[in-house]
Structure formats: structure tokens, C-alpha cells
Tab-separated table of C-alpha atoms in Angstrom:
chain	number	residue	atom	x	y	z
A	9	UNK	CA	56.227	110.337	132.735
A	10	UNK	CA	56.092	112.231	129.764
A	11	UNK	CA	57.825	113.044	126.725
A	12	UNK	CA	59.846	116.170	127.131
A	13	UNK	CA	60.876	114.947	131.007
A	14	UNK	CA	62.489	111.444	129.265
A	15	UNK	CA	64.638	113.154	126.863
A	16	UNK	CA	65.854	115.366	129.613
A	17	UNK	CA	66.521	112.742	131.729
A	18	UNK	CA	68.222	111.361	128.879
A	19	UNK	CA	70.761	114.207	127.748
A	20	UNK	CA	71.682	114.576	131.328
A	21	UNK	CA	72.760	110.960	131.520
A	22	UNK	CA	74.382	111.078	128.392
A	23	UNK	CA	76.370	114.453	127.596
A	24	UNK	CA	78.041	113.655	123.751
A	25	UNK	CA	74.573	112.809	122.352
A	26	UNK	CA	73.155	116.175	123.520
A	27	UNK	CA	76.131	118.013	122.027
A	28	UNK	CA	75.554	115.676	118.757
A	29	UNK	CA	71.559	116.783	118.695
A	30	UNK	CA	72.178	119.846	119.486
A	31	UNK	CA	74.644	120.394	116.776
A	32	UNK	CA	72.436	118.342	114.580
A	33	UNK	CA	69.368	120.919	114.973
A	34	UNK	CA	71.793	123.746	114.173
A	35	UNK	CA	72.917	122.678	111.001
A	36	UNK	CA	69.128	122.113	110.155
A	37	UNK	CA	68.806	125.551	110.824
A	38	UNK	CA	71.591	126.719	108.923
A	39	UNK	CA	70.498	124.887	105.975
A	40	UNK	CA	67.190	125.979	106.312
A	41	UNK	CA	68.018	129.505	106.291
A	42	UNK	CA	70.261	129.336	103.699
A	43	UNK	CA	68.116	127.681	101.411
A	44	UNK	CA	65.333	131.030	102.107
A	45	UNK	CA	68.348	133.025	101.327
A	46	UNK	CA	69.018	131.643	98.049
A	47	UNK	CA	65.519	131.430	97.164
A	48	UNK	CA	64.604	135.013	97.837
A	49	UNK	CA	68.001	136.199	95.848
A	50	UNK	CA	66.546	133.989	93.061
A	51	UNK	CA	63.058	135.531	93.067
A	52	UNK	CA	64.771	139.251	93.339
A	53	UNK	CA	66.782	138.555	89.947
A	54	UNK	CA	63.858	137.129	88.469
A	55	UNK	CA	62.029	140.306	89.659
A	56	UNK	CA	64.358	142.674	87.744
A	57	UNK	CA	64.954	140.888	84.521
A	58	UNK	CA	61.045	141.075	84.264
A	59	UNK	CA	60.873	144.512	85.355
A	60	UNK	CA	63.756	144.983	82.599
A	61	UNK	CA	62.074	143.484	79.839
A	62	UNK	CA	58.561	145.324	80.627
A	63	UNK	CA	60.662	148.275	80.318
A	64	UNK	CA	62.374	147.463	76.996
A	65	UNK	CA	59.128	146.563	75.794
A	66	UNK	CA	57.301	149.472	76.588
A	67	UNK	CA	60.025	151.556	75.022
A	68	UNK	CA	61.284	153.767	77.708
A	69	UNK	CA	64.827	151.877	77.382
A	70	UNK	CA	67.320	150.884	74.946
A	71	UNK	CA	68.101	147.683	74.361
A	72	UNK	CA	71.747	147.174	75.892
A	73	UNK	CA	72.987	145.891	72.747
A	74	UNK	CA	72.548	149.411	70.934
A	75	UNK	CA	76.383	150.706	72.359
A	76	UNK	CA	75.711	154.606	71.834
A	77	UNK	CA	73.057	154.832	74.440
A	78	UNK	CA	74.647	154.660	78.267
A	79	UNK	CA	72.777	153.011	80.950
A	80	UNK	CA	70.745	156.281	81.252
A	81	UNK	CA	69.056	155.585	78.103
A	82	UNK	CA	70.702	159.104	76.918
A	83	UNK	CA	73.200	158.654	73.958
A	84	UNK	CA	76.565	158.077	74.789
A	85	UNK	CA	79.623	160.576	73.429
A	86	UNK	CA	80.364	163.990	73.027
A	87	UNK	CA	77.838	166.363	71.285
A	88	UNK	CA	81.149	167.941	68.957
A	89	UNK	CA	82.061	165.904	66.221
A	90	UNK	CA	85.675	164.865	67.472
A	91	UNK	CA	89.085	165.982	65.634
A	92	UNK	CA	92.589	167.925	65.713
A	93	UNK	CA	91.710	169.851	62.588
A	94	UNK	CA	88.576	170.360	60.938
A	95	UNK	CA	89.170	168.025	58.073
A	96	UNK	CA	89.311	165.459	60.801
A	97	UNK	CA	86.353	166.633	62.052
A	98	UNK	CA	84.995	166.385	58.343
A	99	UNK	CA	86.529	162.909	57.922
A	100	UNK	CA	84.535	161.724	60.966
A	101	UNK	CA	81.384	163.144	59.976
A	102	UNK	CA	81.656	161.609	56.512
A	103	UNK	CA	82.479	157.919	58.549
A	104	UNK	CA	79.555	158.358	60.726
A	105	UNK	CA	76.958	159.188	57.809
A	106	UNK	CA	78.259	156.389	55.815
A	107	UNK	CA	78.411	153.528	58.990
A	108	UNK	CA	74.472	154.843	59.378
A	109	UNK	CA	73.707	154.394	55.887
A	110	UNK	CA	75.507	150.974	55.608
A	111	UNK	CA	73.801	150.099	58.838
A	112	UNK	CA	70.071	150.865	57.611
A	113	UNK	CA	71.078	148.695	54.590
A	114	UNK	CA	71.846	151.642	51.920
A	115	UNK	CA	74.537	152.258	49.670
A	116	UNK	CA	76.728	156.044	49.487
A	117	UNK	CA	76.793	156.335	46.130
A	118	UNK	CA	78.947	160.269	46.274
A	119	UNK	CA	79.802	162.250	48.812
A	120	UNK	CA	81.094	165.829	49.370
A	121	UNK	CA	82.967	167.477	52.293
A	122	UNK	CA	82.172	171.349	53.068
A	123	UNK	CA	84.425	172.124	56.169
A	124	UNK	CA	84.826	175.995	54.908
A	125	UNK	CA	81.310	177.046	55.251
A	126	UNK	CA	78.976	177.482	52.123
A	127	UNK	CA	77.000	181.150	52.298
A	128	UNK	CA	74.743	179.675	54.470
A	129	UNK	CA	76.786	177.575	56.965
A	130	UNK	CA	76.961	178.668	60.237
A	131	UNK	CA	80.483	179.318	62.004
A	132	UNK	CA	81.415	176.331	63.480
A	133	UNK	CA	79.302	173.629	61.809
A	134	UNK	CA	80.844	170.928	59.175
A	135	UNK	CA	78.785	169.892	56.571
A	136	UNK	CA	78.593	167.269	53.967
A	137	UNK	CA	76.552	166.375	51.128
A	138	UNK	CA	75.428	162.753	50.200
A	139	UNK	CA	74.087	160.373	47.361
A	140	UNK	CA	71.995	157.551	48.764
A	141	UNK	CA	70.410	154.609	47.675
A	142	UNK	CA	68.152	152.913	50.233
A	143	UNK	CA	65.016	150.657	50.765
A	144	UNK	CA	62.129	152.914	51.792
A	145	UNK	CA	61.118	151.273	54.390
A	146	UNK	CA	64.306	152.180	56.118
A	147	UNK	CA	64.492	155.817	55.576
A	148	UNK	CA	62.563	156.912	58.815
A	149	UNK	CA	65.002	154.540	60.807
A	150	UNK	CA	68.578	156.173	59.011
A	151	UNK	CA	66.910	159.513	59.525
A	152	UNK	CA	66.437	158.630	63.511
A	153	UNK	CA	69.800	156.996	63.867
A	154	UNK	CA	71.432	160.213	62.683
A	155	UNK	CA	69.265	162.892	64.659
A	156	UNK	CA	69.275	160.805	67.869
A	157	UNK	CA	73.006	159.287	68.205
A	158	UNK	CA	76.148	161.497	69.016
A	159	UNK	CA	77.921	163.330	68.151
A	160	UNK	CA	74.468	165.779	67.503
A	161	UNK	CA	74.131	165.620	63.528
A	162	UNK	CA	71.298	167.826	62.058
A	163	UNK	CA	69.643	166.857	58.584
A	164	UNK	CA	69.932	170.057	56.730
A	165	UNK	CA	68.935	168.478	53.638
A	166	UNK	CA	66.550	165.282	52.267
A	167	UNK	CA	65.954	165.518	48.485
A	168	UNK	CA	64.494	162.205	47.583
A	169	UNK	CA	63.819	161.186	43.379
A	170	UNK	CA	60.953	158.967	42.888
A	171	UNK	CA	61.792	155.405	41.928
A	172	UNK	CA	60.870	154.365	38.233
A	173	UNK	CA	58.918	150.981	38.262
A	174	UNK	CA	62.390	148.810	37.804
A	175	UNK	CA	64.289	150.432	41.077
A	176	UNK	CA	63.083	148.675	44.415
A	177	UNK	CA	65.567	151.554	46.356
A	178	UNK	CA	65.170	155.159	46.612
A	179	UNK	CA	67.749	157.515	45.598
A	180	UNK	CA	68.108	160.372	47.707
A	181	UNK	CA	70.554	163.468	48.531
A	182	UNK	CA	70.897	163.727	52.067
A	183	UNK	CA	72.283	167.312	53.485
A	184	UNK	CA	74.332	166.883	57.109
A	185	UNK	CA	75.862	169.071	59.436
A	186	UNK	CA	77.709	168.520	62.668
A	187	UNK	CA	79.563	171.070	64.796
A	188	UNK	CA	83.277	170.934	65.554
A	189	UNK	CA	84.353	172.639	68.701
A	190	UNK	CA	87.721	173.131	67.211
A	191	UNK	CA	91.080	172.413	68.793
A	192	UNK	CA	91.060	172.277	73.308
């Protein structure tokens, strides 16, 4: 006789350790395919986190710690500078400027607030006027903070003095203007 017709022979005779193989070589499958699950939902996250790093590292996205960029990669925020009244407005504008300047390691030394319009202000726009003093090696990434966050900020103005041989910073006046949509 062989193989296959002596185990048959023997789960007829004997019906409970049939059931107990049987339910033994389920459970091996069950395992079995849940340890492919697992495995494949392993190699899909590993999959992405590399495919998210290539992308961060090729520079077509924001690293998720930088909050004013959404998951786009656009900033996040409205393009107005926010406010009841345009002193607000002004007020925020002077907070944002001075957060970027602190940020890119600078110091404000002055600043002034034009919320009426000079002669050549456009209707609408808030602008301020600021004394900086900043490494120069820095500049280029205050600059892009400014121009690329939100709300929208335009660099009207970059007068920069040239350091004496004693200053390591530069001292600069930095022209920037913002526009308020005004009350909704």
C-alpha cells in the first residue's frame, strides 16, 4: 500500500484526529499568510519613507518640520496680511519681519510703520521700514523666507552699508510691504 491510501485509511478510522490535522494545517495557513501580509505592509512603508526622503533630498519638498508650507509643498496661510484695522495689519507685518530676522540669526535694530501710504505706496499695501544687523551668509536665506512664506511680503527696499574690518555683521535697511485686504 502506499502512502496517501494509509493516512486515509487512517482518518476514516479515527474522526477527532482528522478534525485536529485538519485544523492544524489551517492555522499553518493562517499564519503563513499573515506573516506575507505583514511583511509586504513592512516593505510598502519602507518604500515610501525612501521615496520621501529622495524627494526631500532632491528638493521638490519641504521638510515637514518647516510649518508654513502644507502638505502640497505650497505655503500655508492667507496671501493678506491678517487684521481688524490696518494698524493691526501693520503690527503683524512688523512681527513677521522681525520673527524672520530673529530666525536667520539677525538683530532689528529700528523699525518704522507706514500704514497711510508714502507718495509712492500703492492703495492697499502696508509698509514698513527696517534696521538690520545680520551675518552675511544669511542674507539670501532672510530674503527667501520673506518672499516665499505667507502672508505674500514684497522687498521694496535692501540698502546694505559695507562692514568696517571690526564688524563680522552687516547692517542693512530693509524696505517691506504687505497688502491688507481691509475689514470682511
Amino acid at each position: 500500500m502506499n502512502l496517501v491510501a494509509t493516512l486515509r485509511k487512517f482518518m476514516v478510522s479515527s474522526p477527532i484526529v482528522a478534525g485536529a490535522v485538519y485544523a492544524g494545517l489551517v492555522i499553518v495557513l493562517l499564519v503563513l499568510a499573515a506573516t506575507s501580509l505583514i511583511d509586504l505592509f513592512n516593505q510598502r512603508a519602507a518604500v515610501a519613507a525612501s521615496a520621501a526622503m529622495l524627494e526631500q533630498l532632491e528638493g521638490r519638498k519641504p521638510h515637514m518640520a518647516d510649518k508654513r508650507f502644507g502638505e502640497s509643498g505650497a505655503p500655508s496661510g492667507s496671501a493678506f496680511l491678517e487684521g481688524a484695522t490696518v494698524t493691526v495689519a501693520g503690527a503683524a507685518l512688523l512681527q513677521r519681519v522681525a520673527a524672520a530676522v530673529t530666525k536667520a540669526g539677525g538683530n532689528v535694530l529700528s523699525s518704522q510703520l507706514d500704514v497711510q501710504g508714502g507718495p509712492n505706496a500703492k492703495a492697499g499695501f502696508v509698509s514698513m521700514v527696517a534696521n538690520c544687523e545680520l551675518e552675511q551668509a544669511a542674507l539670501q536665506a532672510l530674503l527667501y523666507d520673506l518672499e516665499a512664506g505667507m502672508p505674500f511680503l514684497f522687498v521694496d527696499q535692501l540698502d546694505i552699508q559695507v562692514a568696517t574690518a571690526g564688524e563680522s555683521k552687516l547692517r542693512f535697511l530693509l524696505g517691506v510691504s504687505g497688502q491688507w485686504q481691509g475689514v470682511k
